[in-house]
Amino acid sequence: MPRTPTPILDGPAVPGVPWIATWSSERTSTALLGGRRGQGLLYVNESPHDRDRFGALWARKSQRIGQGAAEFAGVHPRRQRRAMEELLCQVCGLPADVSDLGVLWMEPITPGDPHSKLSTHPPVCVPCAVEARARCPRIRRTGAHVLRVANPSPNGVLGMFYYPRLDGTLVAEEPADKAYEDGEVRWVLAHQMVMRLGGVTPVDLDDEYASYLATEPSLRPASLRNAASRRRPRQAPPRT
């Protein structure tokens, strides 16, 4: 009888640490990664949740939120992907804020570069955006674009690009971002989803926060951060 694998759970965010950040106890594994010419990367024991709906293969990383030290510069592949696919706040893991103008996004400003229509940063809720503006060293240093996005859509992935040797072994070449329609995406082990931001409207975060506070608490988005509103962790599809 086949063994039922331990389900992968997405735990709640730890206060003060973005939900998509990695922890020192979380480990990435490529032990079962392989590839076939003409087909691309694969896991020898692949299961449905290893690929997104566009067919890209995703890096496997254990889930141990709150265990060890927070790695603020790291991004957890599964949690980042869920935040993009389900439009969850990257900081608290609850639904991002949505208005008539669209989903709330906060993009750190890169000096010298115009704002891009492509982003690896998931959306945010209003309280977390205000907190990030006050606490994030990068945003405090350079500022951030605060946007409402009417039409966010998955564009591709960012990850490690591999190529196969003649003997079938894989060589990790370099990080690359590939659009889903690019045939080479099959050789990228995805670590982050890239979202295309369509229908963008710049907004003022202070105005957004004032509107949030003026809203009846019972009518505020599910992103209101309190223990009672936290979603349950979602179980990953079982391996077959």
PDB file of C-alpha atoms in Angstrom:
ATOM      1  CA  MET A   1       0.000   0.000   0.000  1.00  0.00           C
ATOM      2  CA  PRO A   2       1.561   3.359  -0.979  1.00  0.00           C
ATOM      3  CA  ARG A   3       2.553   5.680   1.840  1.00  0.00           C
ATOM      4  CA  THR A   4       0.496   8.854   2.198  1.00  0.00           C
ATOM      5  CA  PRO A   5       2.939  11.759   2.304  1.00  0.00           C
ATOM      6  CA  THR A   6       2.795  14.398   5.000  1.00  0.00           C
ATOM      7  CA  PRO A   7       0.645  17.291   3.708  1.00  0.00           C
ATOM      8  CA  ILE A   8       2.272  20.685   3.196  1.00  0.00           C
ATOM      9  CA  LEU A   9       0.566  23.422   5.192  1.00  0.00           C
ATOM     10  CA  ASP A  10       0.802  27.189   4.829  1.00  0.00           C
ATOM     11  CA  GLY A  11       0.917  28.546   8.363  1.00  0.00           C
ATOM     12  CA  PRO A  12      -0.142  32.053   9.419  1.00  0.00           C
ATOM     13  CA  ALA A  13       2.288  34.950   9.301  1.00  0.00           C
ATOM     14  CA  VAL A  14       4.434  35.813  12.304  1.00  0.00           C
ATOM     15  CA  PRO A  15       3.905  39.443  13.370  1.00  0.00           C
ATOM     16  CA  GLY A  16       6.690  41.647  12.065  1.00  0.00           C
ATOM     17  CA  VAL A  17       7.791  39.188   9.362  1.00  0.00           C
ATOM     18  CA  PRO A  18       6.291  39.131   5.835  1.00  0.00           C
ATOM     19  CA  TRP A  19       4.315  35.964   5.167  1.00  0.00           C
ATOM     20  CA  ILE A  20       6.271  35.280   1.969  1.00  0.00           C
ATOM     21  CA  ALA A  21       9.677  35.634   3.692  1.00  0.00           C
ATOM     22  CA  THR A  22      11.731  32.506   4.325  1.00  0.00           C
ATOM     23  CA  TRP A  23      12.916  31.136   7.663  1.00  0.00           C
ATOM     24  CA  SER A  24      16.330  29.621   8.366  1.00  0.00           C
ATOM     25  CA  SER A  25      14.788  26.207   9.119  1.00  0.00           C
ATOM     26  CA  GLU A  26      13.107  25.998   5.677  1.00  0.00           C
ATOM     27  CA  ARG A  27      15.091  23.980   3.153  1.00  0.00           C
ATOM     28  CA  THR A  28      15.006  23.825  -0.641  1.00  0.00           C
ATOM     29  CA  SER A  29      15.385  20.403  -2.258  1.00  0.00           C
ATOM     30  CA  THR A  30      16.314  19.527  -5.843  1.00  0.00           C
ATOM     31  CA  ALA A  31      17.185  15.903  -4.999  1.00  0.00           C
ATOM     32  CA  LEU A  32      14.438  14.488  -7.223  1.00  0.00           C
ATOM     33  CA  LEU A  33      14.781  17.023 -10.023  1.00  0.00           C
ATOM     34  CA  GLY A  34      15.391  15.691 -13.534  1.00  0.00           C
ATOM     35  CA  GLY A  35      14.839  16.678 -17.133  1.00  0.00           C
ATOM     36  CA  ARG A  36      13.989  15.287 -20.555  1.00  0.00           C
ATOM     37  CA  ARG A  37      15.016  16.787 -23.861  1.00  0.00           C
ATOM     38  CA  GLY A  38      12.016  18.216 -25.615  1.00  0.00           C
ATOM     39  CA  GLN A  39       9.988  18.204 -22.407  1.00  0.00           C
ATOM     40  CA  GLY A  40      11.906  20.168 -19.815  1.00  0.00           C
ATOM     41  CA  LEU A  41      12.337  19.847 -16.066  1.00  0.00           C
ATOM     42  CA  LEU A  42      10.426  17.344 -13.969  1.00  0.00           C
ATOM     43  CA  TYR A  43      10.405  15.689 -10.586  1.00  0.00           C
ATOM     44  CA  VAL A  44      10.646  11.914 -10.631  1.00  0.00           C
ATOM     45  CA  ASN A  45       7.791  11.780  -8.095  1.00  0.00           C
ATOM     46  CA  GLU A  46       5.920  14.801  -9.401  1.00  0.00           C
ATOM     47  CA  SER A  47       2.512  15.698  -8.010  1.00  0.00           C
ATOM     48  CA  PRO A  48      -0.136  18.207  -9.155  1.00  0.00           C
ATOM     49  CA  HIS A  49       0.908  21.013  -6.807  1.00  0.00           C
ATOM     50  CA  ASP A  50       4.476  20.994  -8.195  1.00  0.00           C
ATOM     51  CA  ARG A  51       3.275  22.911 -11.286  1.00  0.00           C
ATOM     52  CA  ASP A  52       1.184  26.014 -11.668  1.00  0.00           C
ATOM     53  CA  ARG A  53      -1.786  26.130 -14.033  1.00  0.00           C
ATOM     54  CA  PHE A  54       0.473  27.276 -16.866  1.00  0.00           C
ATOM     55  CA  GLY A  55       2.725  24.238 -16.566  1.00  0.00           C
ATOM     56  CA  ALA A  56       5.795  25.822 -14.930  1.00  0.00           C
ATOM     57  CA  LEU A  57       7.630  23.584 -12.445  1.00  0.00           C
ATOM     58  CA  TRP A  58       8.159  25.071  -8.966  1.00  0.00           C
ATOM     59  CA  ALA A  59      10.985  24.736  -6.465  1.00  0.00           C
ATOM     60  CA  ARG A  60      10.252  22.594  -3.436  1.00  0.00           C
ATOM     61  CA  LYS A  61      10.866  24.243  -0.085  1.00  0.00           C
ATOM     62  CA  SER A  62       9.798  23.009   3.341  1.00  0.00           C
ATOM     63  CA  GLN A  63       7.257  24.992   5.381  1.00  0.00           C
ATOM     64  CA  ARG A  64       8.395  25.974   8.866  1.00  0.00           C
ATOM     65  CA  ILE A  65       7.063  29.461   9.461  1.00  0.00           C
ATOM     66  CA  GLY A  66       8.309  30.861  12.750  1.00  0.00           C
ATOM     67  CA  GLN A  67      11.063  28.289  13.207  1.00  0.00           C
ATOM     68  CA  GLY A  68      14.611  29.617  13.279  1.00  0.00           C
ATOM     69  CA  ALA A  69      15.531  33.124  12.163  1.00  0.00           C
ATOM     70  CA  ALA A  70      13.502  35.183   9.713  1.00  0.00           C
ATOM     71  CA  GLU A  71      15.267  35.757   6.386  1.00  0.00           C
ATOM     72  CA  PHE A  72      13.720  39.014   5.222  1.00  0.00           C
ATOM     73  CA  ALA A  73      15.588  39.014   1.909  1.00  0.00           C
ATOM     74  CA  GLY A  74      14.423  35.496   1.045  1.00  0.00           C
ATOM     75  CA  VAL A  75      11.148  34.648  -0.720  1.00  0.00           C
ATOM     76  CA  HIS A  76       9.357  31.342  -0.141  1.00  0.00           C
ATOM     77  CA  PRO A  77       8.317  29.911  -3.548  1.00  0.00           C
ATOM     78  CA  ARG A  78       5.033  28.354  -2.505  1.00  0.00           C
ATOM     79  CA  ARG A  79       3.842  31.267  -0.401  1.00  0.00           C
ATOM     80  CA  GLN A  80       4.818  33.832  -3.038  1.00  0.00           C
ATOM     81  CA  ARG A  81       3.004  31.812  -5.686  1.00  0.00           C
ATOM     82  CA  ARG A  82      -0.143  31.545  -3.552  1.00  0.00           C
ATOM     83  CA  ALA A  83      -0.070  35.267  -2.817  1.00  0.00           C
ATOM     84  CA  MET A  84       0.028  35.998  -6.559  1.00  0.00           C
ATOM     85  CA  GLU A  85      -2.517  33.390  -7.636  1.00  0.00           C
ATOM     86  CA  GLU A  86      -5.033  34.199  -4.885  1.00  0.00           C
ATOM     87  CA  LEU A  87      -4.199  37.910  -4.486  1.00  0.00           C
ATOM     88  CA  LEU A  88      -3.157  37.578  -0.859  1.00  0.00           C
ATOM     89  CA  CYS A  89      -1.243  40.216   1.066  1.00  0.00           C
ATOM     90  CA  GLN A  90       2.450  39.406   0.989  1.00  0.00           C
ATOM     91  CA  VAL A  91       2.846  40.600   4.583  1.00  0.00           C
ATOM     92  CA  CYS A  92      -0.009  38.971   6.519  1.00  0.00           C
ATOM     93  CA  GLY A  93      -1.183  36.286   4.075  1.00  0.00           C
ATOM     94  CA  LEU A  94      -4.816  37.455   4.196  1.00  0.00           C
ATOM     95  CA  PRO A  95      -6.735  38.763   1.162  1.00  0.00           C
ATOM     96  CA  ALA A  96      -5.209  41.911  -0.331  1.00  0.00           C
ATOM     97  CA  ASP A  97      -7.272  45.100  -0.362  1.00  0.00           C
ATOM     98  CA  VAL A  98      -9.598  45.575  -3.333  1.00  0.00           C
ATOM     99  CA  SER A  99     -11.513  48.715  -4.330  1.00  0.00           C
ATOM    100  CA  ASP A 100     -13.353  49.892  -7.429  1.00  0.00           C
ATOM    101  CA  LEU A 101      -9.945  50.814  -8.880  1.00  0.00           C
ATOM    102  CA  GLY A 102      -8.489  47.351  -8.312  1.00  0.00           C
ATOM    103  CA  VAL A 103      -6.104  45.492  -6.052  1.00  0.00           C
ATOM    104  CA  LEU A 104      -3.653  47.402  -3.850  1.00  0.00           C
ATOM    105  CA  TRP A 105       0.010  47.036  -4.815  1.00  0.00           C
ATOM    106  CA  MET A 106       3.112  48.567  -3.233  1.00  0.00           C
ATOM    107  CA  GLU A 107       6.286  48.560  -5.331  1.00  0.00           C
ATOM    108  CA  PRO A 108       9.614  49.727  -3.875  1.00  0.00           C
ATOM    109  CA  ILE A 109      11.119  52.459  -6.029  1.00  0.00           C
ATOM    110  CA  THR A 110      14.328  51.558  -7.857  1.00  0.00           C
ATOM    111  CA  PRO A 111      16.272  54.793  -8.370  1.00  0.00           C
ATOM    112  CA  GLY A 112      16.912  55.509 -12.036  1.00  0.00           C
ATOM    113  CA  ASP A 113      14.412  52.946 -13.321  1.00  0.00           C
ATOM    114  CA  PRO A 114      10.824  53.744 -14.292  1.00  0.00           C
ATOM    115  CA  HIS A 115       8.051  51.710 -12.766  1.00  0.00           C
ATOM    116  CA  SER A 116       7.713  48.392 -14.573  1.00  0.00           C
ATOM    117  CA  LYS A 117       4.462  46.753 -15.594  1.00  0.00           C
ATOM    118  CA  LEU A 118       5.918  43.426 -14.422  1.00  0.00           C
ATOM    119  CA  SER A 119       6.304  42.604 -10.745  1.00  0.00           C
ATOM    120  CA  THR A 120       7.461  39.797  -8.459  1.00  0.00           C
ATOM    121  CA  HIS A 121       5.995  41.622  -5.442  1.00  0.00           C
ATOM    122  CA  PRO A 122       2.545  40.290  -4.442  1.00  0.00           C
ATOM    123  CA  PRO A 123      -0.216  42.729  -3.463  1.00  0.00           C
ATOM    124  CA  VAL A 124      -0.866  44.099   0.030  1.00  0.00           C
ATOM    125  CA  CYS A 125      -3.651  45.101   2.375  1.00  0.00           C
ATOM    126  CA  VAL A 126      -3.890  48.697   3.608  1.00  0.00           C
ATOM    127  CA  PRO A 127      -2.737  48.161   7.238  1.00  0.00           C
ATOM    128  CA  CYS A 128       0.280  46.130   6.079  1.00  0.00           C
ATOM    129  CA  ALA A 129       1.196  48.751   3.471  1.00  0.00           C
ATOM    130  CA  VAL A 130       1.206  51.431   6.165  1.00  0.00           C
ATOM    131  CA  GLU A 131       3.317  49.222   8.413  1.00  0.00           C
ATOM    132  CA  ALA A 132       5.748  48.407   5.587  1.00  0.00           C
ATOM    133  CA  ARG A 133       6.210  52.109   4.830  1.00  0.00           C
ATOM    134  CA  ALA A 134       7.204  52.678   8.439  1.00  0.00           C
ATOM    135  CA  ARG A 135       9.345  49.577   8.979  1.00  0.00           C
ATOM    136  CA  CYS A 136      10.823  48.333   5.694  1.00  0.00           C
ATOM    137  CA  PRO A 137      14.404  49.664   5.358  1.00  0.00           C
ATOM    138  CA  ARG A 138      14.271  49.691   1.557  1.00  0.00           C
ATOM    139  CA  ILE A 139      10.973  51.556   1.352  1.00  0.00           C
ATOM    140  CA  ARG A 140      12.101  54.008   4.012  1.00  0.00           C
ATOM    141  CA  ARG A 141      15.244  54.641   1.962  1.00  0.00           C
ATOM    142  CA  THR A 142      13.808  54.935  -1.569  1.00  0.00           C
ATOM    143  CA  GLY A 143      10.042  55.212  -1.160  1.00  0.00           C
ATOM    144  CA  ALA A 144       7.429  53.135  -2.967  1.00  0.00           C
ATOM    145  CA  HIS A 145       4.890  53.295  -5.771  1.00  0.00           C
ATOM    146  CA  VAL A 146       1.402  52.742  -4.309  1.00  0.00           C
ATOM    147  CA  LEU A 147      -0.968  51.516  -6.969  1.00  0.00           C
ATOM    148  CA  ARG A 148      -4.422  50.167  -7.637  1.00  0.00           C
ATOM    149  CA  VAL A 149      -4.262  47.459 -10.301  1.00  0.00           C
ATOM    150  CA  ALA A 150      -7.454  46.687 -12.178  1.00  0.00           C
ATOM    151  CA  ASN A 151      -6.134  43.782 -14.244  1.00  0.00           C
ATOM    152  CA  PRO A 152      -3.303  41.803 -12.632  1.00  0.00           C
ATOM    153  CA  SER A 153      -2.423  38.677 -14.602  1.00  0.00           C
ATOM    154  CA  PRO A 154       0.321  36.011 -14.370  1.00  0.00           C
ATOM    155  CA  ASN A 155       3.019  36.712 -16.963  1.00  0.00           C
ATOM    156  CA  GLY A 156       5.770  34.188 -16.209  1.00  0.00           C
ATOM    157  CA  VAL A 157       8.235  32.999 -13.602  1.00  0.00           C
ATOM    158  CA  LEU A 158      11.612  33.899 -12.144  1.00  0.00           C
ATOM    159  CA  GLY A 159      13.896  31.045 -11.151  1.00  0.00           C
ATOM    160  CA  MET A 160      16.987  28.986 -11.883  1.00  0.00           C
ATOM    161  CA  PHE A 161      17.583  28.089 -15.521  1.00  0.00           C
ATOM    162  CA  TYR A 162      18.915  24.580 -16.192  1.00  0.00           C
ATOM    163  CA  TYR A 163      20.155  22.847 -19.309  1.00  0.00           C
ATOM    164  CA  PRO A 164      20.602  19.092 -19.839  1.00  0.00           C
ATOM    165  CA  ARG A 165      23.908  17.453 -20.710  1.00  0.00           C
ATOM    166  CA  LEU A 166      23.994  14.627 -23.248  1.00  0.00           C
ATOM    167  CA  ASP A 167      24.181  12.119 -20.381  1.00  0.00           C
ATOM    168  CA  GLY A 168      20.936  13.489 -18.977  1.00  0.00           C
ATOM    169  CA  THR A 169      22.378  15.335 -15.985  1.00  0.00           C
ATOM    170  CA  LEU A 170      21.321  18.922 -15.365  1.00  0.00           C
ATOM    171  CA  VAL A 171      23.514  21.982 -15.114  1.00  0.00           C
ATOM    172  CA  ALA A 172      22.264  25.037 -13.221  1.00  0.00           C
ATOM    173  CA  GLU A 173      23.151  27.986 -15.440  1.00  0.00           C
ATOM    174  CA  GLU A 174      21.871  31.217 -13.921  1.00  0.00           C
ATOM    175  CA  PRO A 175      18.678  32.851 -12.618  1.00  0.00           C
ATOM    176  CA  ALA A 176      16.303  33.833 -15.408  1.00  0.00           C
ATOM    177  CA  ASP A 177      12.811  35.213 -15.860  1.00  0.00           C
ATOM    178  CA  LYS A 178      10.752  33.705 -18.648  1.00  0.00           C
ATOM    179  CA  ALA A 179       7.256  34.455 -19.881  1.00  0.00           C
ATOM    180  CA  TYR A 180       4.818  31.549 -19.931  1.00  0.00           C
ATOM    181  CA  GLU A 181       4.668  31.660 -23.733  1.00  0.00           C
ATOM    182  CA  ASP A 182       8.453  31.339 -23.986  1.00  0.00           C
ATOM    183  CA  GLY A 183       9.410  27.732 -24.763  1.00  0.00           C
ATOM    184  CA  GLU A 184      12.456  28.000 -22.491  1.00  0.00           C
ATOM    185  CA  VAL A 185      10.215  28.377 -19.433  1.00  0.00           C
ATOM    186  CA  ARG A 186      10.142  24.556 -19.310  1.00  0.00           C
ATOM    187  CA  TRP A 187      13.815  24.652 -18.197  1.00  0.00           C
ATOM    188  CA  VAL A 188      13.270  27.155 -15.374  1.00  0.00           C
ATOM    189  CA  LEU A 189      12.701  25.909 -11.831  1.00  0.00           C
ATOM    190  CA  ALA A 190      10.356  28.646 -10.657  1.00  0.00           C
ATOM    191  CA  HIS A 191      10.969  30.494  -7.399  1.00  0.00           C
ATOM    192  CA  GLN A 192       8.696  33.490  -7.958  1.00  0.00           C
ATOM    193  CA  MET A 193       5.700  34.275 -10.147  1.00  0.00           C
ATOM    194  CA  VAL A 194       5.923  37.408 -12.289  1.00  0.00           C
ATOM    195  CA  MET A 195       2.678  39.350 -12.512  1.00  0.00           C
ATOM    196  CA  ARG A 196       1.709  41.795 -15.245  1.00  0.00           C
ATOM    197  CA  LEU A 197       0.081  44.871 -13.756  1.00  0.00           C
ATOM    198  CA  GLY A 198      -2.633  46.124 -16.092  1.00  0.00           C
ATOM    199  CA  GLY A 199      -4.957  49.061 -15.567  1.00  0.00           C
ATOM    200  CA  VAL A 200      -2.708  50.847 -13.047  1.00  0.00           C
ATOM    201  CA  THR A 201      -3.857  53.898 -11.072  1.00  0.00           C
ATOM    202  CA  PRO A 202      -1.366  55.602  -8.714  1.00  0.00           C
ATOM    203  CA  VAL A 203      -2.931  56.345  -5.317  1.00  0.00           C
ATOM    204  CA  ASP A 204      -1.899  58.055  -2.067  1.00  0.00           C
ATOM    205  CA  LEU A 205      -1.373  55.649   0.823  1.00  0.00           C
ATOM    206  CA  ASP A 206      -2.494  58.195   3.432  1.00  0.00           C
ATOM    207  CA  ASP A 207      -5.771  58.629   1.538  1.00  0.00           C
ATOM    208  CA  GLU A 208      -6.166  54.857   1.300  1.00  0.00           C
ATOM    209  CA  TYR A 209      -5.600  54.467   5.033  1.00  0.00           C
ATOM    210  CA  ALA A 210      -8.042  57.263   5.874  1.00  0.00           C
ATOM    211  CA  SER A 211     -10.675  55.562   3.723  1.00  0.00           C
ATOM    212  CA  TYR A 212      -9.928  52.252   5.421  1.00  0.00           C
ATOM    213  CA  LEU A 213     -10.349  53.748   8.904  1.00  0.00           C
ATOM    214  CA  ALA A 214     -13.557  55.499   7.857  1.00  0.00           C
ATOM    215  CA  THR A 215     -15.100  52.200   6.808  1.00  0.00           C
ATOM    216  CA  GLU A 216     -17.335  50.418   9.295  1.00  0.00           C
ATOM    217  CA  PRO A 217     -15.116  47.741  10.912  1.00  0.00           C
ATOM    218  CA  SER A 218     -17.544  44.950  10.064  1.00  0.00           C
ATOM    219  CA  LEU A 219     -17.384  45.977   6.400  1.00  0.00           C
ATOM    220  CA  ARG A 220     -13.615  46.253   6.146  1.00  0.00           C
ATOM    221  CA  PRO A 221     -11.770  43.744   3.945  1.00  0.00           C
ATOM    222  CA  ALA A 222     -10.774  40.388   5.373  1.00  0.00           C
ATOM    223  CA  SER A 223      -7.280  41.837   5.533  1.00  0.00           C
ATOM    224  CA  LEU A 224      -8.146  43.450   8.892  1.00  0.00           C
ATOM    225  CA  ARG A 225      -5.385  41.940  11.017  1.00  0.00           C
ATOM    226  CA  ASN A 226      -6.698  40.175  14.086  1.00  0.00           C
ATOM    227  CA  ALA A 227      -6.578  36.572  15.222  1.00  0.00           C
ATOM    228  CA  ALA A 228     -10.278  35.961  14.654  1.00  0.00           C
ATOM    229  CA  SER A 229     -10.084  36.846  10.944  1.00  0.00           C
ATOM    230  CA  ARG A 230      -7.052  34.695  10.120  1.00  0.00           C
ATOM    231  CA  ARG A 231      -7.721  32.076   7.482  1.00  0.00           C
ATOM    232  CA  ARG A 232      -7.029  28.425   8.080  1.00  0.00           C
ATOM    233  CA  PRO A 233      -3.904  26.965   6.506  1.00  0.00           C
ATOM    234  CA  ARG A 234      -4.709  25.298   3.209  1.00  0.00           C
ATOM    235  CA  GLN A 235      -3.617  21.713   2.711  1.00  0.00           C
ATOM    236  CA  ALA A 236      -1.700  20.949  -0.436  1.00  0.00           C
ATOM    237  CA  PRO A 237      -3.149  18.390  -2.891  1.00  0.00           C
ATOM    238  CA  PRO A 238      -2.041  14.860  -1.943  1.00  0.00           C
ATOM    239  CA  ARG A 239       0.765  13.259  -3.912  1.00  0.00           C
ATOM    240  CA  THR A 240      -0.276  10.400  -6.151  1.00  0.00           C
TER     241      THR A 240
END
